[in-house]
């Protein structure tokens, strides 16, 4: 069994065998994270491959003093998956709109989405920013509190207060937010 530090050093020296061994060791755990987020096996496999291509290309950026190798790979996979989930502009048309007789039916917007969006806009600026960073941009609480330049405890209270306000202004939004959290 190879030591991770040795394998990582070999990876930084562009040793393909080291990449293969690290892939064998971590791919299963990383794939399970990706599949839970995206819920599409084909996309998950592509994202796993893309993640390890990034690991190969940017291996020199890994610093073992800043965290474990798994955590570094996990963050790469998570960010790539979130980027795919956020991507709204499709470059290739996959839907055949010619089957619809009434084009207006296709453009229908779910009223619950509009209500939730309206509830989010009623939040104070700092509450809205905290929710956006964690639930829509996928940052951890530690990353988000740094971005907002507030103490971690204060940031966590922003999240709690925001969720409480959302629950009060739109009771159904809590279940929708929980669905969003489960998707992440």
mmCIF file of C-alpha atoms in Angstrom:
data_model
loop_
_atom_site.group_PDB
_atom_site.id
_atom_site.type_symbol
_atom_site.label_atom_id
_atom_site.label_comp_id
_atom_site.label_asym_id
_atom_site.label_seq_id
_atom_site.Cartn_x
_atom_site.Cartn_y
_atom_site.Cartn_z
ATOM 1 C CA UNK A 1 0.000 0.000 0.000
ATOM 2 C CA UNK A 2 1.415 3.332 -1.038
ATOM 3 C CA UNK A 3 1.609 6.274 1.316
ATOM 4 C CA UNK A 4 -0.607 9.198 0.204
ATOM 5 C CA UNK A 5 2.221 11.738 0.651
ATOM 6 C CA UNK A 6 4.482 9.741 -1.648
ATOM 7 C CA UNK A 7 1.725 9.288 -4.227
ATOM 8 C CA UNK A 8 0.848 12.981 -4.121
ATOM 9 C CA UNK A 9 4.474 13.955 -4.644
ATOM 10 C CA UNK A 10 4.671 11.554 -7.579
ATOM 11 C CA UNK A 11 1.421 13.032 -8.928
ATOM 12 C CA UNK A 12 2.941 16.522 -8.737
ATOM 13 C CA UNK A 13 5.826 15.118 -10.802
ATOM 14 C CA UNK A 14 3.216 13.975 -13.374
ATOM 15 C CA UNK A 15 3.481 10.250 -12.626
ATOM 16 C CA UNK A 16 0.458 8.620 -14.311
ATOM 17 C CA UNK A 17 0.720 5.536 -12.075
ATOM 18 C CA UNK A 18 0.334 7.742 -8.985
ATOM 19 C CA UNK A 19 -2.803 9.299 -10.500
ATOM 20 C CA UNK A 20 -4.192 5.825 -11.195
ATOM 21 C CA UNK A 21 -3.557 4.688 -7.612
ATOM 22 C CA UNK A 22 -5.089 7.849 -6.131
ATOM 23 C CA UNK A 23 -8.058 7.468 -8.480
ATOM 24 C CA UNK A 24 -8.564 3.864 -7.329
ATOM 25 C CA UNK A 25 -8.425 4.998 -3.707
ATOM 26 C CA UNK A 26 -10.734 8.034 -3.881
ATOM 27 C CA UNK A 27 -12.966 7.715 -6.958
ATOM 28 C CA UNK A 28 -15.684 5.699 -5.197
ATOM 29 C CA UNK A 29 -16.158 8.237 -2.415
ATOM 30 C CA UNK A 30 -16.008 11.211 -4.794
ATOM 31 C CA UNK A 31 -18.465 9.557 -7.204
ATOM 32 C CA UNK A 32 -20.963 9.024 -4.374
ATOM 33 C CA UNK A 33 -20.788 12.746 -3.530
ATOM 34 C CA UNK A 34 -21.331 13.735 -7.164
ATOM 35 C CA UNK A 35 -24.208 11.294 -7.782
ATOM 36 C CA UNK A 36 -26.035 12.504 -4.643
ATOM 37 C CA UNK A 37 -25.825 16.058 -5.946
ATOM 38 C CA UNK A 38 -26.617 15.575 -9.631
ATOM 39 C CA UNK A 39 -28.716 12.371 -9.619
ATOM 40 C CA UNK A 40 -27.693 11.457 -13.163
ATOM 41 C CA UNK A 41 -25.230 8.603 -13.547
ATOM 42 C CA UNK A 42 -23.934 9.656 -16.963
ATOM 43 C CA UNK A 43 -23.288 13.231 -15.867
ATOM 44 C CA UNK A 44 -21.789 11.976 -12.601
ATOM 45 C CA UNK A 45 -19.312 9.755 -14.456
ATOM 46 C CA UNK A 46 -18.316 12.665 -16.703
ATOM 47 C CA UNK A 47 -17.897 14.938 -13.686
ATOM 48 C CA UNK A 48 -15.769 12.322 -11.912
ATOM 49 C CA UNK A 49 -13.490 12.099 -14.926
ATOM 50 C CA UNK A 50 -13.374 15.885 -15.222
ATOM 51 C CA UNK A 51 -12.541 16.144 -11.509
ATOM 52 C CA UNK A 52 -9.560 13.829 -11.803
ATOM 53 C CA UNK A 53 -8.393 15.610 -14.968
ATOM 54 C CA UNK A 54 -8.333 18.809 -12.911
ATOM 55 C CA UNK A 55 -6.485 16.978 -10.124
ATOM 56 C CA UNK A 56 -3.888 15.947 -12.718
ATOM 57 C CA UNK A 57 -3.600 19.408 -14.260
ATOM 58 C CA UNK A 58 -3.526 21.337 -10.972
ATOM 59 C CA UNK A 59 -1.782 18.843 -8.704
ATOM 60 C CA UNK A 60 0.984 21.335 -7.927
ATOM 61 C CA UNK A 61 -1.635 23.577 -6.263
ATOM 62 C CA UNK A 62 -2.422 21.000 -3.584
ATOM 63 C CA UNK A 63 -0.862 21.925 -0.226
ATOM 64 C CA UNK A 64 -1.012 19.202 2.414
ATOM 65 C CA UNK A 65 -0.557 21.850 5.123
ATOM 66 C CA UNK A 66 -3.953 23.307 4.220
ATOM 67 C CA UNK A 67 -5.945 20.069 4.373
ATOM 68 C CA UNK A 68 -6.286 16.448 3.395
ATOM 69 C CA UNK A 69 -6.009 15.352 -0.222
ATOM 70 C CA UNK A 70 -9.542 13.919 -0.132
ATOM 71 C CA UNK A 71 -10.918 17.304 0.970
ATOM 72 C CA UNK A 72 -9.128 19.046 -1.892
ATOM 73 C CA UNK A 73 -10.496 16.578 -4.459
ATOM 74 C CA UNK A 74 -13.956 16.776 -2.822
ATOM 75 C CA UNK A 75 -14.017 20.566 -3.240
ATOM 76 C CA UNK A 76 -13.023 20.295 -6.899
ATOM 77 C CA UNK A 77 -15.801 17.748 -7.520
ATOM 78 C CA UNK A 78 -18.378 19.754 -5.559
ATOM 79 C CA UNK A 79 -17.577 22.979 -7.419
ATOM 80 C CA UNK A 80 -17.700 21.279 -10.819
ATOM 81 C CA UNK A 81 -21.037 19.659 -9.961
ATOM 82 C CA UNK A 82 -22.516 22.919 -8.685
ATOM 83 C CA UNK A 83 -21.398 24.650 -11.880
ATOM 84 C CA UNK A 84 -23.241 22.035 -13.946
ATOM 85 C CA UNK A 85 -26.345 22.364 -11.760
ATOM 86 C CA UNK A 86 -26.278 26.159 -12.064
ATOM 87 C CA UNK A 87 -25.774 26.158 -15.817
ATOM 88 C CA UNK A 88 -29.015 27.320 -17.376
ATOM 89 C CA UNK A 89 -28.006 28.112 -20.934
ATOM 90 C CA UNK A 90 -28.088 24.960 -23.001
ATOM 91 C CA UNK A 91 -25.868 25.124 -26.050
ATOM 92 C CA UNK A 92 -27.606 22.232 -27.774
ATOM 93 C CA UNK A 93 -31.365 22.040 -28.066
ATOM 94 C CA UNK A 94 -32.452 18.728 -26.595
ATOM 95 C CA UNK A 95 -36.192 19.347 -26.540
ATOM 96 C CA UNK A 96 -38.395 19.029 -29.602
ATOM 97 C CA UNK A 97 -40.774 21.961 -29.260
ATOM 98 C CA UNK A 98 -42.587 21.097 -32.480
ATOM 99 C CA UNK A 99 -44.771 18.611 -30.563
ATOM 100 C CA UNK A 100 -46.473 21.440 -28.678
ATOM 101 C CA UNK A 101 -49.524 22.926 -30.313
ATOM 102 C CA UNK A 102 -49.779 25.796 -27.878
ATOM 103 C CA UNK A 103 -46.346 27.379 -27.286
ATOM 104 C CA UNK A 104 -47.658 29.275 -24.229
ATOM 105 C CA UNK A 105 -47.917 26.020 -22.282
ATOM 106 C CA UNK A 106 -44.137 25.590 -22.502
ATOM 107 C CA UNK A 107 -43.404 28.998 -20.960
ATOM 108 C CA UNK A 108 -45.506 28.467 -17.832
ATOM 109 C CA UNK A 109 -43.744 29.418 -14.574
ATOM 110 C CA UNK A 110 -44.569 27.591 -11.367
ATOM 111 C CA UNK A 111 -46.429 30.011 -9.047
ATOM 112 C CA UNK A 112 -44.725 28.463 -5.977
ATOM 113 C CA UNK A 113 -41.343 29.394 -7.471
ATOM 114 C CA UNK A 114 -42.512 32.984 -7.872
ATOM 115 C CA UNK A 115 -43.757 33.047 -4.274
ATOM 116 C CA UNK A 116 -40.446 31.697 -2.950
ATOM 117 C CA UNK A 117 -38.507 34.170 -5.064
ATOM 118 C CA UNK A 118 -40.708 36.932 -3.670
ATOM 119 C CA UNK A 119 -40.110 35.719 -0.115
ATOM 120 C CA UNK A 120 -36.347 35.816 -0.661
ATOM 121 C CA UNK A 121 -36.512 39.411 -1.872
ATOM 122 C CA UNK A 122 -38.219 40.470 1.372
ATOM 123 C CA UNK A 123 -35.196 39.446 3.455
ATOM 124 C CA UNK A 124 -32.724 42.002 4.724
ATOM 125 C CA UNK A 125 -29.615 42.347 2.567
ATOM 126 C CA UNK A 126 -27.297 40.383 4.904
ATOM 127 C CA UNK A 127 -29.812 37.540 5.331
ATOM 128 C CA UNK A 128 -30.366 37.282 1.585
ATOM 129 C CA UNK A 129 -26.612 37.292 0.925
ATOM 130 C CA UNK A 130 -26.058 34.513 3.509
ATOM 131 C CA UNK A 131 -28.769 32.324 1.955
ATOM 132 C CA UNK A 132 -27.436 32.917 -1.564
ATOM 133 C CA UNK A 133 -23.856 32.032 -0.603
ATOM 134 C CA UNK A 134 -24.755 28.771 1.139
ATOM 135 C CA UNK A 135 -27.771 27.457 -0.742
ATOM 136 C CA UNK A 136 -27.294 28.813 -4.240
ATOM 137 C CA UNK A 137 -23.526 29.208 -4.574
ATOM 138 C CA UNK A 138 -22.728 26.083 -2.551
ATOM 139 C CA UNK A 139 -20.234 27.624 -0.139
ATOM 140 C CA UNK A 140 -19.673 26.124 3.291
ATOM 141 C CA UNK A 141 -20.473 28.270 6.325
ATOM 142 C CA UNK A 142 -16.729 28.794 6.858
ATOM 143 C CA UNK A 143 -16.201 29.961 3.272
ATOM 144 C CA UNK A 144 -19.298 32.157 3.284
ATOM 145 C CA UNK A 145 -18.576 33.921 6.595
ATOM 146 C CA UNK A 146 -15.151 34.837 5.220
ATOM 147 C CA UNK A 147 -16.711 36.178 2.027
ATOM 148 C CA UNK A 148 -19.157 38.286 4.032
ATOM 149 C CA UNK A 149 -16.377 39.341 6.423
ATOM 150 C CA UNK A 150 -18.357 38.517 9.581
ATOM 151 C CA UNK A 151 -17.584 36.109 12.449
ATOM 152 C CA UNK A 152 -18.667 32.495 11.899
ATOM 153 C CA UNK A 153 -21.199 32.605 14.770
ATOM 154 C CA UNK A 154 -22.761 35.768 13.363
ATOM 155 C CA UNK A 155 -22.980 34.195 9.928
ATOM 156 C CA UNK A 156 -24.694 31.083 11.319
ATOM 157 C CA UNK A 157 -27.196 33.284 13.119
ATOM 158 C CA UNK A 158 -27.879 35.071 9.802
ATOM 159 C CA UNK A 159 -28.751 31.700 8.266
ATOM 160 C CA UNK A 160 -30.992 30.714 11.195
ATOM 161 C CA UNK A 161 -32.752 34.093 11.191
ATOM 162 C CA UNK A 162 -33.210 34.048 7.422
ATOM 163 C CA UNK A 163 -34.728 30.569 7.446
ATOM 164 C CA UNK A 164 -37.039 31.593 10.293
ATOM 165 C CA UNK A 165 -38.161 34.681 8.367
ATOM 166 C CA UNK A 166 -38.706 32.644 5.230
ATOM 167 C CA UNK A 167 -40.791 30.170 7.187
ATOM 168 C CA UNK A 168 -42.908 32.989 8.559
ATOM 169 C CA UNK A 169 -43.380 34.764 5.215
ATOM 170 C CA UNK A 170 -43.842 31.654 3.143
ATOM 171 C CA UNK A 171 -44.554 28.470 5.042
ATOM 172 C CA UNK A 172 -44.220 26.216 2.008
ATOM 173 C CA UNK A 173 -40.756 27.557 1.197
ATOM 174 C CA UNK A 174 -39.143 25.528 3.968
ATOM 175 C CA UNK A 175 -39.988 22.264 2.245
ATOM 176 C CA UNK A 176 -38.749 23.694 -1.057
ATOM 177 C CA UNK A 177 -35.498 24.843 0.556
ATOM 178 C CA UNK A 178 -35.054 21.384 2.063
ATOM 179 C CA UNK A 179 -35.527 19.899 -1.417
ATOM 180 C CA UNK A 180 -32.853 22.253 -2.710
ATOM 181 C CA UNK A 181 -30.539 21.243 0.141
ATOM 182 C CA UNK A 182 -31.076 17.575 -0.635
ATOM 183 C CA UNK A 183 -30.228 18.251 -4.273
ATOM 184 C CA UNK A 184 -26.923 19.770 -3.176
#
